[in-house]
Each structure stands twice: as structure tokens, then as C-alpha cells.
């Protein structure tokens, strides 16, 4: 293998209860190394806030930001598996889709197949502790993943709670619950 691969670590993070989707905040990070100009952490856009979506946004940023041969190291098995699947099948998006984060993965698919330089994906262990038997590659993966993890958590924390969205969502839920209760009462009365 004569190719020189640029290594970047990506991660996603989501805060807030899974039972209250409107209160969730998700962020992502991409980490090339100390003080690298492409290092970035951010919140994810839109109302669908979850960890896998955040992780996918980190991958998307890395692919868009660095056009060199890129090795993306990910600690999410499900996101890595989806990226590898996208990479291996140029016609993937012509097939019926089921699953999550289709919009982000559609962008990842387009970016992978429109690049001049290749992308590959590598699974890394998440949240490991330094050990006596740790190799230099394990150390690099642990440090890179820790930086990406910290950045993703910082990105999620940047997203502010939107009181107007909360109020609108709350009112819609109260309206739906009231309507359902009235319908149930009507059914039991007949």
C-alpha cells in the first residue's frame, strides 16, 4: 500500500432523556490532531437529535473538509457499518431504504463517490483506559477518540434550549392527548 492515509477521529454525543425527544441535544466532532485547523465540534441541525445522527455528521464533515486519502476512525459500530455499506455500493441509494438518518447518509454516499481520493473506515474502541499492554496504535486511537468524544460532548452542549419550540411541542402534545381522550370517552359512551 503506497498510499499515505490521513487519519481523523469522529464521534457523536447526545444529551437529554430519550423519552423526551424535544429536550435532546446532539453534537459531533472531528479530530485530526492537536491544534489542527480542520478540528471542529458542533451541534447537529434540526429536531432529530440522536447519537447516531451526530456521529454521521462528524463523518460527513471529515469527508467534506479533507480531500486527501482519508482514514476515518469511528467508535460506533452501526455508523461504521453503514458507511462501509455505502462505500462498497455506488448504487446503494437506488434501492428501497429503511432505517435512520437517511438524509445524512445520502450526503455521505454522494461525497464518498464524488471524491478523487479514497476514504476508508476503521473501528476503534470507545472510552478505553491506558493499559500496560497498550501498543502505540492503541494509544493513538485512545487519545484521538478521547479528543473526538470530548469535542462531541462540547458540540452537544452548545445547542441552546429553544423555549419557543418547547412551548409549541407541548401545546401540540396537549392538543393530541385531549383529542384522544375525547375520542375514547365517545367510544365508551356508545
mmCIF file of N, CA and C in Angstrom, residues 22-137:
data_model
loop_
_atom_site.group_PDB
_atom_site.id
_atom_site.type_symbol
_atom_site.label_atom_id
_atom_site.label_comp_id
_atom_site.label_asym_id
_atom_site.label_seq_id
_atom_site.Cartn_x
_atom_site.Cartn_y
_atom_site.Cartn_z
ATOM 1 N N UNK A 22 -37.742 16.297 22.278
ATOM 2 C CA UNK A 22 -37.558 17.736 22.094
ATOM 3 C C UNK A 22 -36.548 18.313 23.074
ATOM 4 N N UNK A 23 -36.193 17.577 24.112
ATOM 5 C CA UNK A 23 -35.219 18.063 25.089
ATOM 6 C C UNK A 23 -33.809 17.542 24.810
ATOM 7 N N UNK A 24 -33.648 16.780 23.758
ATOM 8 C CA UNK A 24 -32.336 16.198 23.452
ATOM 9 C C UNK A 24 -31.477 17.187 22.677
ATOM 10 N N UNK A 25 -30.170 17.092 22.904
ATOM 11 C CA UNK A 25 -29.199 17.938 22.198
ATOM 12 C C UNK A 25 -28.047 17.037 21.767
ATOM 13 N N UNK A 26 -27.741 17.088 20.486
ATOM 14 C CA UNK A 26 -26.680 16.224 19.964
ATOM 15 C C UNK A 26 -25.593 17.062 19.291
ATOM 16 N N UNK A 27 -24.361 16.580 19.415
ATOM 17 C CA UNK A 27 -23.231 17.260 18.799
ATOM 18 C C UNK A 27 -22.259 16.249 18.225
ATOM 19 N N UNK A 28 -21.373 16.730 17.384
ATOM 20 C CA UNK A 28 -20.385 15.877 16.741
ATOM 21 C C UNK A 28 -19.023 16.567 16.776
ATOM 22 N N UNK A 29 -17.998 15.763 16.531
ATOM 23 C CA UNK A 29 -16.646 16.311 16.441
ATOM 24 C C UNK A 29 -15.833 15.496 15.449
ATOM 25 N N UNK A 30 -14.875 16.177 14.847
ATOM 26 C CA UNK A 30 -13.866 15.528 14.012
ATOM 27 C C UNK A 30 -12.513 16.035 14.497
ATOM 28 N N UNK A 31 -11.598 15.104 14.741
ATOM 29 C CA UNK A 31 -10.311 15.442 15.344
ATOM 30 C C UNK A 31 -9.174 14.845 14.524
ATOM 31 N N UNK A 32 -8.355 15.720 13.938
ATOM 32 C CA UNK A 32 -7.190 15.302 13.165
ATOM 33 C C UNK A 32 -5.935 15.218 14.039
ATOM 34 N N UNK A 33 -5.845 16.090 15.021
ATOM 35 C CA UNK A 33 -4.672 16.124 15.881
ATOM 36 C C UNK A 33 -4.611 17.450 16.613
ATOM 37 N N UNK A 34 -3.629 17.602 17.501
ATOM 38 C CA UNK A 34 -3.533 18.836 18.297
ATOM 39 C C UNK A 34 -3.443 20.080 17.413
ATOM 40 N N UNK A 35 -4.292 21.035 17.684
ATOM 41 C CA UNK A 35 -4.297 22.342 17.007
ATOM 42 C C UNK A 35 -4.434 22.255 15.489
ATOM 43 N N UNK A 36 -4.982 21.181 14.979
ATOM 44 C CA UNK A 36 -5.163 21.053 13.529
ATOM 45 C C UNK A 36 -6.264 22.009 13.070
ATOM 46 N N UNK A 37 -6.071 22.701 11.950
ATOM 47 C CA UNK A 37 -7.054 23.691 11.514
ATOM 48 C C UNK A 37 -8.416 23.102 11.127
ATOM 49 N N UNK A 38 -8.485 21.809 10.835
ATOM 50 C CA UNK A 38 -9.771 21.206 10.471
ATOM 51 C C UNK A 38 -10.538 20.650 11.661
ATOM 52 N N UNK A 39 -9.920 20.577 12.837
ATOM 53 C CA UNK A 39 -10.648 20.100 14.018
ATOM 54 C C UNK A 39 -11.899 20.938 14.198
ATOM 55 N N UNK A 40 -13.017 20.266 14.420
ATOM 56 C CA UNK A 40 -14.257 21.007 14.597
ATOM 57 C C UNK A 40 -15.211 20.223 15.471
ATOM 58 N N UNK A 41 -15.983 20.946 16.244
ATOM 59 C CA UNK A 41 -17.068 20.374 17.041
ATOM 60 C C UNK A 41 -18.273 21.279 16.848
ATOM 61 N N UNK A 42 -19.451 20.684 16.758
ATOM 62 C CA UNK A 42 -20.654 21.482 16.504
ATOM 63 C C UNK A 42 -21.889 20.706 16.918
ATOM 64 N N UNK A 43 -22.974 21.410 17.016
ATOM 65 C CA UNK A 43 -24.254 20.759 17.267
ATOM 66 C C UNK A 43 -24.807 20.297 15.930
ATOM 67 N N UNK A 44 -25.748 19.360 15.953
ATOM 68 C CA UNK A 44 -26.363 18.939 14.703
ATOM 69 C C UNK A 44 -27.630 19.760 14.477
ATOM 70 N N UNK A 45 -27.965 20.011 13.229
ATOM 71 C CA UNK A 45 -29.150 20.811 12.935
ATOM 72 C C UNK A 45 -30.427 19.978 13.027
ATOM 73 N N UNK A 46 -31.539 20.667 13.158
ATOM 74 C CA UNK A 46 -32.846 20.028 13.065
ATOM 75 C C UNK A 46 -33.357 19.424 14.350
ATOM 76 N N UNK A 47 -34.597 18.975 14.304
ATOM 77 C CA UNK A 47 -35.239 18.446 15.506
ATOM 78 C C UNK A 47 -34.850 17.016 15.857
ATOM 79 N N UNK A 48 -34.322 16.247 14.903
ATOM 80 C CA UNK A 48 -33.969 14.848 15.160
ATOM 81 C C UNK A 48 -32.589 14.787 15.791
ATOM 82 N N UNK A 49 -32.547 14.748 17.105
ATOM 83 C CA UNK A 49 -31.297 14.792 17.862
ATOM 84 C C UNK A 49 -31.016 13.415 18.461
ATOM 85 N N UNK A 50 -30.029 12.714 17.895
ATOM 86 C CA UNK A 50 -29.627 11.433 18.477
ATOM 87 C C UNK A 50 -28.151 11.167 18.210
ATOM 88 N N UNK A 51 -27.618 10.214 18.914
ATOM 89 C CA UNK A 51 -26.188 9.941 18.873
ATOM 90 C C UNK A 51 -25.718 9.484 17.493
ATOM 91 N N UNK A 52 -26.443 8.559 16.871
ATOM 92 C CA UNK A 52 -26.021 8.060 15.563
ATOM 93 C C UNK A 52 -26.044 9.154 14.507
ATOM 94 N N UNK A 53 -27.045 10.007 14.558
ATOM 95 C CA UNK A 53 -27.122 11.122 13.615
ATOM 96 C C UNK A 53 -25.921 12.055 13.827
ATOM 97 N N UNK A 54 -25.599 12.311 15.086
ATOM 98 C CA UNK A 54 -24.451 13.164 15.397
ATOM 99 C C UNK A 54 -23.155 12.531 14.888
ATOM 100 N N UNK A 55 -22.997 11.250 15.111
ATOM 101 C CA UNK A 55 -21.800 10.537 14.641
ATOM 102 C C UNK A 55 -21.694 10.638 13.112
ATOM 103 N N UNK A 56 -22.811 10.491 12.431
ATOM 104 C CA UNK A 56 -22.820 10.580 10.965
ATOM 105 C C UNK A 56 -22.434 11.980 10.493
ATOM 106 N N UNK A 57 -22.875 13.024 11.196
ATOM 107 C CA UNK A 57 -22.478 14.387 10.822
ATOM 108 C C UNK A 57 -20.969 14.583 10.965
ATOM 109 N N UNK A 58 -20.358 13.962 11.976
ATOM 110 C CA UNK A 58 -18.906 14.038 12.119
ATOM 111 C C UNK A 58 -18.197 13.407 10.927
ATOM 112 N N UNK A 59 -18.688 12.253 10.485
ATOM 113 C CA UNK A 59 -18.125 11.588 9.314
ATOM 114 C C UNK A 59 -18.294 12.467 8.079
ATOM 115 N N UNK A 60 -19.483 13.037 7.910
ATOM 116 C CA UNK A 60 -19.744 13.897 6.753
ATOM 117 C C UNK A 60 -18.783 15.086 6.719
ATOM 118 N N UNK A 61 -18.587 15.731 7.870
ATOM 119 C CA UNK A 61 -17.660 16.871 7.919
ATOM 120 C C UNK A 61 -16.247 16.449 7.508
ATOM 121 N N UNK A 62 -15.792 15.322 8.038
ATOM 122 C CA UNK A 62 -14.441 14.866 7.732
ATOM 123 C C UNK A 62 -14.271 14.633 6.227
ATOM 124 N N UNK A 63 -15.243 13.983 5.625
ATOM 125 C CA UNK A 63 -15.165 13.682 4.191
ATOM 126 C C UNK A 63 -15.187 14.966 3.367
ATOM 127 N N UNK A 64 -16.001 15.930 3.781
ATOM 128 C CA UNK A 64 -16.105 17.188 3.044
ATOM 129 C C UNK A 64 -14.890 18.089 3.268
ATOM 130 N N UNK A 65 -14.326 18.051 4.452
ATOM 131 C CA UNK A 65 -13.278 19.006 4.819
ATOM 132 C C UNK A 65 -11.896 18.631 4.301
ATOM 133 N N UNK A 66 -11.614 17.350 4.166
ATOM 134 C CA UNK A 66 -10.269 16.910 3.804
ATOM 135 C C UNK A 66 -10.349 16.022 2.565
ATOM 136 N N UNK A 67 -9.807 16.499 1.462
ATOM 137 C CA UNK A 67 -9.917 15.790 0.187
ATOM 138 C C UNK A 67 -8.766 14.805 -0.051
ATOM 139 N N UNK A 68 -7.856 14.680 0.895
ATOM 140 C CA UNK A 68 -6.753 13.734 0.768
ATOM 141 C C UNK A 68 -7.256 12.317 1.057
ATOM 142 N N UNK A 69 -6.432 11.270 0.777
ATOM 143 C CA UNK A 69 -6.824 9.910 1.168
ATOM 144 C C UNK A 69 -7.085 9.894 2.679
ATOM 145 N N UNK A 70 -8.259 9.469 3.060
ATOM 146 C CA UNK A 70 -8.718 9.667 4.434
ATOM 147 C C UNK A 70 -9.086 8.356 5.105
ATOM 148 N N UNK A 71 -8.547 8.145 6.303
ATOM 149 C CA UNK A 71 -8.962 7.024 7.135
ATOM 150 C C UNK A 71 -9.743 7.605 8.308
ATOM 151 N N UNK A 72 -11.023 7.294 8.348
ATOM 152 C CA UNK A 72 -11.892 7.815 9.399
ATOM 153 C C UNK A 72 -12.033 6.734 10.464
ATOM 154 N N UNK A 73 -11.645 7.076 11.677
ATOM 155 C CA UNK A 73 -11.729 6.135 12.797
ATOM 156 C C UNK A 73 -12.946 6.488 13.637
ATOM 157 N N UNK A 74 -13.809 5.493 13.805
ATOM 158 C CA UNK A 74 -15.132 5.673 14.415
ATOM 159 C C UNK A 74 -15.285 4.678 15.554
ATOM 160 N N UNK A 75 -15.932 5.108 16.627
ATOM 161 C CA UNK A 75 -16.194 4.156 17.710
ATOM 162 C C UNK A 75 -17.604 3.573 17.662
ATOM 163 N N UNK A 76 -18.427 3.977 16.719
ATOM 164 C CA UNK A 76 -19.789 3.458 16.573
ATOM 165 C C UNK A 76 -19.813 2.360 15.518
ATOM 166 N N UNK A 77 -20.105 1.149 15.947
ATOM 167 C CA UNK A 77 -20.156 0.018 15.013
ATOM 168 C C UNK A 77 -21.261 0.217 13.982
ATOM 169 N N UNK A 78 -22.426 0.704 14.396
ATOM 170 C CA UNK A 78 -23.542 0.841 13.460
ATOM 171 C C UNK A 78 -23.271 1.908 12.402
ATOM 172 N N UNK A 79 -22.677 3.035 12.786
ATOM 173 C CA UNK A 79 -22.369 4.084 11.814
ATOM 174 C C UNK A 79 -21.256 3.610 10.875
ATOM 175 N N UNK A 80 -20.250 2.943 11.416
ATOM 176 C CA UNK A 80 -19.183 2.445 10.567
ATOM 177 C C UNK A 80 -19.722 1.427 9.565
ATOM 178 N N UNK A 81 -20.568 0.523 10.007
ATOM 179 C CA UNK A 81 -21.127 -0.493 9.110
ATOM 180 C C UNK A 81 -21.923 0.161 7.984
ATOM 181 N N UNK A 82 -22.701 1.187 8.309
ATOM 182 C CA UNK A 82 -23.486 1.877 7.275
ATOM 183 C C UNK A 82 -22.556 2.587 6.295
ATOM 184 N N UNK A 83 -21.496 3.215 6.779
ATOM 185 C CA UNK A 83 -20.547 3.908 5.892
ATOM 186 C C UNK A 83 -19.836 2.926 4.968
ATOM 187 N N UNK A 84 -19.426 1.780 5.481
ATOM 188 C CA UNK A 84 -18.762 0.766 4.667
ATOM 189 C C UNK A 84 -19.730 0.250 3.601
ATOM 190 N N UNK A 85 -20.983 0.063 3.984
ATOM 191 C CA UNK A 85 -22.002 -0.382 3.037
ATOM 192 C C UNK A 85 -22.183 0.655 1.917
ATOM 193 N N UNK A 86 -22.232 1.922 2.282
ATOM 194 C CA UNK A 86 -22.373 2.994 1.294
ATOM 195 C C UNK A 86 -21.183 3.030 0.349
ATOM 196 N N UNK A 87 -20.016 2.827 0.914
ATOM 197 C CA UNK A 87 -18.780 2.890 0.139
ATOM 198 C C UNK A 87 -18.699 1.762 -0.874
ATOM 199 N N UNK A 88 -19.163 0.592 -0.513
ATOM 200 C CA UNK A 88 -18.990 -0.576 -1.373
ATOM 201 C C UNK A 88 -20.029 -0.669 -2.481
ATOM 202 N N UNK A 89 -21.086 0.120 -2.414
ATOM 203 C CA UNK A 89 -22.159 0.013 -3.400
ATOM 204 C C UNK A 89 -22.524 1.381 -3.963
ATOM 205 N N UNK A 90 -22.005 1.724 -5.143
ATOM 206 C CA UNK A 90 -22.301 3.042 -5.726
ATOM 207 C C UNK A 90 -23.782 3.262 -6.010
ATOM 208 N N UNK A 91 -24.547 2.184 -6.137
ATOM 209 C CA UNK A 91 -25.981 2.299 -6.441
ATOM 210 C C UNK A 91 -26.853 2.130 -5.191
ATOM 211 N N UNK A 92 -26.239 2.196 -4.031
ATOM 212 C CA UNK A 92 -26.955 1.926 -2.780
ATOM 213 C C UNK A 92 -28.246 2.727 -2.655
ATOM 214 N N UNK A 93 -28.226 3.996 -3.041
ATOM 215 C CA UNK A 93 -29.397 4.857 -2.820
ATOM 216 C C UNK A 93 -30.487 4.666 -3.851
ATOM 217 N N UNK A 94 -30.267 3.774 -4.826
ATOM 218 C CA UNK A 94 -31.340 3.485 -5.774
ATOM 219 C C UNK A 94 -32.237 2.374 -5.233
ATOM 220 N N UNK A 95 -31.830 1.746 -4.150
ATOM 221 C CA UNK A 95 -32.605 0.664 -3.549
ATOM 222 C C UNK A 95 -33.555 1.229 -2.498
ATOM 223 N N UNK A 96 -34.669 0.518 -2.225
ATOM 224 C CA UNK A 96 -35.572 0.990 -1.172
ATOM 225 C C UNK A 96 -34.834 1.037 0.168
ATOM 226 N N UNK A 97 -35.061 2.108 0.893
ATOM 227 C CA UNK A 97 -34.341 2.294 2.156
ATOM 228 C C UNK A 97 -35.260 2.138 3.347
ATOM 229 N N UNK A 98 -34.714 1.531 4.338
ATOM 230 C CA UNK A 98 -35.340 1.528 5.644
ATOM 231 C C UNK A 98 -34.233 1.863 6.608
ATOM 232 N N UNK A 99 -34.556 2.547 7.674
ATOM 233 C CA UNK A 99 -33.515 2.849 8.639
ATOM 234 C C UNK A 99 -33.513 4.309 9.018
ATOM 235 N N UNK A 100 -32.405 4.714 9.597
ATOM 236 C CA UNK A 100 -32.322 6.015 10.231
ATOM 237 C C UNK A 100 -31.328 6.924 9.529
ATOM 238 N N UNK A 101 -31.475 8.179 9.733
ATOM 239 C CA UNK A 101 -30.536 9.192 9.266
ATOM 240 C C UNK A 101 -30.290 9.140 7.761
ATOM 241 N N UNK A 102 -31.332 8.868 6.988
ATOM 242 C CA UNK A 102 -31.163 8.706 5.552
ATOM 243 C C UNK A 102 -30.614 9.957 4.883
ATOM 244 N N UNK A 103 -31.038 11.137 5.346
ATOM 245 C CA UNK A 103 -30.567 12.370 4.713
ATOM 246 C C UNK A 103 -29.057 12.551 4.870
ATOM 247 N N UNK A 104 -28.545 12.302 6.057
ATOM 248 C CA UNK A 104 -27.108 12.459 6.299
ATOM 249 C C UNK A 104 -26.324 11.397 5.535
ATOM 250 N N UNK A 105 -26.812 10.167 5.562
ATOM 251 C CA UNK A 105 -26.097 9.104 4.853
ATOM 252 C C UNK A 105 -26.175 9.273 3.341
ATOM 253 N N UNK A 106 -27.230 9.883 2.839
ATOM 254 C CA UNK A 106 -27.285 10.189 1.404
ATOM 255 C C UNK A 106 -26.163 11.164 1.042
ATOM 256 N N UNK A 107 -25.932 12.149 1.898
ATOM 257 C CA UNK A 107 -24.838 13.101 1.656
ATOM 258 C C UNK A 107 -23.472 12.415 1.748
ATOM 259 N N UNK A 108 -23.320 11.536 2.732
ATOM 260 C CA UNK A 108 -22.063 10.796 2.869
ATOM 261 C C UNK A 108 -21.821 9.957 1.619
ATOM 262 N N UNK A 109 -22.845 9.273 1.141
ATOM 263 C CA UNK A 109 -22.740 8.456 -0.061
ATOM 264 C C UNK A 109 -22.280 9.292 -1.252
ATOM 265 N N UNK A 110 -22.911 10.444 -1.444
ATOM 266 C CA UNK A 110 -22.548 11.331 -2.556
ATOM 267 C C UNK A 110 -21.096 11.779 -2.436
ATOM 268 N N UNK A 111 -20.691 12.171 -1.232
ATOM 269 C CA UNK A 111 -19.319 12.640 -1.026
ATOM 270 C C UNK A 111 -18.294 11.532 -1.277
ATOM 271 N N UNK A 112 -18.564 10.339 -0.776
ATOM 272 C CA UNK A 112 -17.629 9.220 -0.960
ATOM 273 C C UNK A 112 -17.420 8.949 -2.449
ATOM 274 N N UNK A 113 -18.504 8.935 -3.219
ATOM 275 C CA UNK A 113 -18.427 8.540 -4.620
ATOM 276 C C UNK A 113 -18.077 9.690 -5.558
ATOM 277 N N UNK A 114 -17.954 10.911 -5.026
ATOM 278 C CA UNK A 114 -17.555 12.032 -5.886
ATOM 279 C C UNK A 114 -16.117 12.486 -5.604
ATOM 280 N N UNK A 115 -15.449 11.833 -4.685
ATOM 281 C CA UNK A 115 -14.073 12.189 -4.325
ATOM 282 C C UNK A 115 -13.069 11.614 -5.311
ATOM 283 N N UNK A 116 -11.989 12.353 -5.517
ATOM 284 C CA UNK A 116 -10.871 11.834 -6.308
ATOM 285 C C UNK A 116 -10.037 10.870 -5.468
ATOM 286 N N UNK A 117 -9.941 11.148 -4.171
ATOM 287 C CA UNK A 117 -9.124 10.327 -3.271
ATOM 288 C C UNK A 117 -10.014 9.403 -2.444
ATOM 289 N N UNK A 118 -9.506 8.242 -2.070
ATOM 290 C CA UNK A 118 -10.325 7.261 -1.351
ATOM 291 C C UNK A 118 -10.551 7.607 0.126
ATOM 292 N N UNK A 119 -11.564 6.955 0.670
ATOM 293 C CA UNK A 119 -11.880 7.025 2.098
ATOM 294 C C UNK A 119 -11.963 5.585 2.592
ATOM 295 N N UNK A 120 -11.453 5.346 3.779
ATOM 296 C CA UNK A 120 -11.658 4.046 4.415
ATOM 297 C C UNK A 120 -12.055 4.290 5.864
ATOM 298 N N UNK A 121 -12.656 3.273 6.451
ATOM 299 C CA UNK A 121 -13.187 3.400 7.797
ATOM 300 C C UNK A 121 -12.556 2.348 8.690
ATOM 301 N N UNK A 122 -12.281 2.748 9.926
ATOM 302 C CA UNK A 122 -11.661 1.853 10.900
ATOM 303 C C UNK A 122 -12.406 1.983 12.219
ATOM 304 N N UNK A 123 -12.812 0.849 12.792
ATOM 305 C CA UNK A 123 -13.486 0.839 14.091
ATOM 306 C C UNK A 123 -12.438 0.957 15.188
ATOM 307 N N UNK A 124 -12.684 1.836 16.153
ATOM 308 C CA UNK A 124 -11.817 1.954 17.327
ATOM 309 C C UNK A 124 -12.641 1.675 18.571
ATOM 310 N N UNK A 125 -11.966 1.272 19.625
ATOM 311 C CA UNK A 125 -12.646 1.045 20.897
ATOM 312 C C UNK A 125 -13.017 2.378 21.517
ATOM 313 N N UNK A 126 -14.177 2.416 22.132
ATOM 314 C CA UNK A 126 -14.646 3.647 22.767
ATOM 315 C C UNK A 126 -14.287 3.655 24.244
ATOM 316 N N UNK A 127 -13.890 4.808 24.728
ATOM 317 C CA UNK A 127 -13.728 5.071 26.166
ATOM 318 C C UNK A 127 -12.851 4.039 26.866
ATOM 319 N N UNK A 128 -11.655 3.849 26.338
ATOM 320 C CA UNK A 128 -10.733 2.891 26.947
ATOM 321 C C UNK A 128 -9.778 3.614 27.896
ATOM 322 N N UNK A 129 -9.204 2.852 28.792
ATOM 323 C CA UNK A 129 -8.226 3.367 29.747
ATOM 324 C C UNK A 129 -6.829 2.937 29.307
ATOM 325 N N UNK A 130 -5.814 3.742 29.613
ATOM 326 C CA UNK A 130 -4.446 3.329 29.268
ATOM 327 C C UNK A 130 -4.104 2.025 29.980
ATOM 328 N N UNK A 131 -3.404 1.163 29.269
ATOM 329 C CA UNK A 131 -3.033 -0.120 29.868
ATOM 330 C C UNK A 131 -1.573 -0.436 29.624
ATOM 331 N N UNK A 132 -1.036 -1.333 30.427
ATOM 332 C CA UNK A 132 0.373 -1.704 30.328
ATOM 333 C C UNK A 132 0.666 -2.387 28.996
ATOM 334 N N UNK A 133 -0.299 -3.113 28.451
ATOM 335 C CA UNK A 133 -0.112 -3.860 27.212
ATOM 336 C C UNK A 133 -0.531 -3.051 25.979
ATOM 337 N N UNK A 134 -0.719 -1.776 26.140
ATOM 338 C CA UNK A 134 -1.210 -0.944 25.054
ATOM 339 C C UNK A 134 -0.114 -0.691 24.015
ATOM 340 N N UNK A 135 -0.449 -0.914 22.737
ATOM 341 C CA UNK A 135 0.507 -0.635 21.667
ATOM 342 C C UNK A 135 0.457 0.850 21.320
ATOM 343 N N UNK A 136 1.402 1.302 20.500
ATOM 344 C CA UNK A 136 1.407 2.718 20.118
ATOM 345 C C UNK A 136 0.159 3.062 19.294
ATOM 346 N N UNK A 137 -0.333 2.112 18.485
ATOM 347 C CA UNK A 137 -1.561 2.347 17.732
ATOM 348 C C UNK A 137 -2.758 2.443 18.676
#
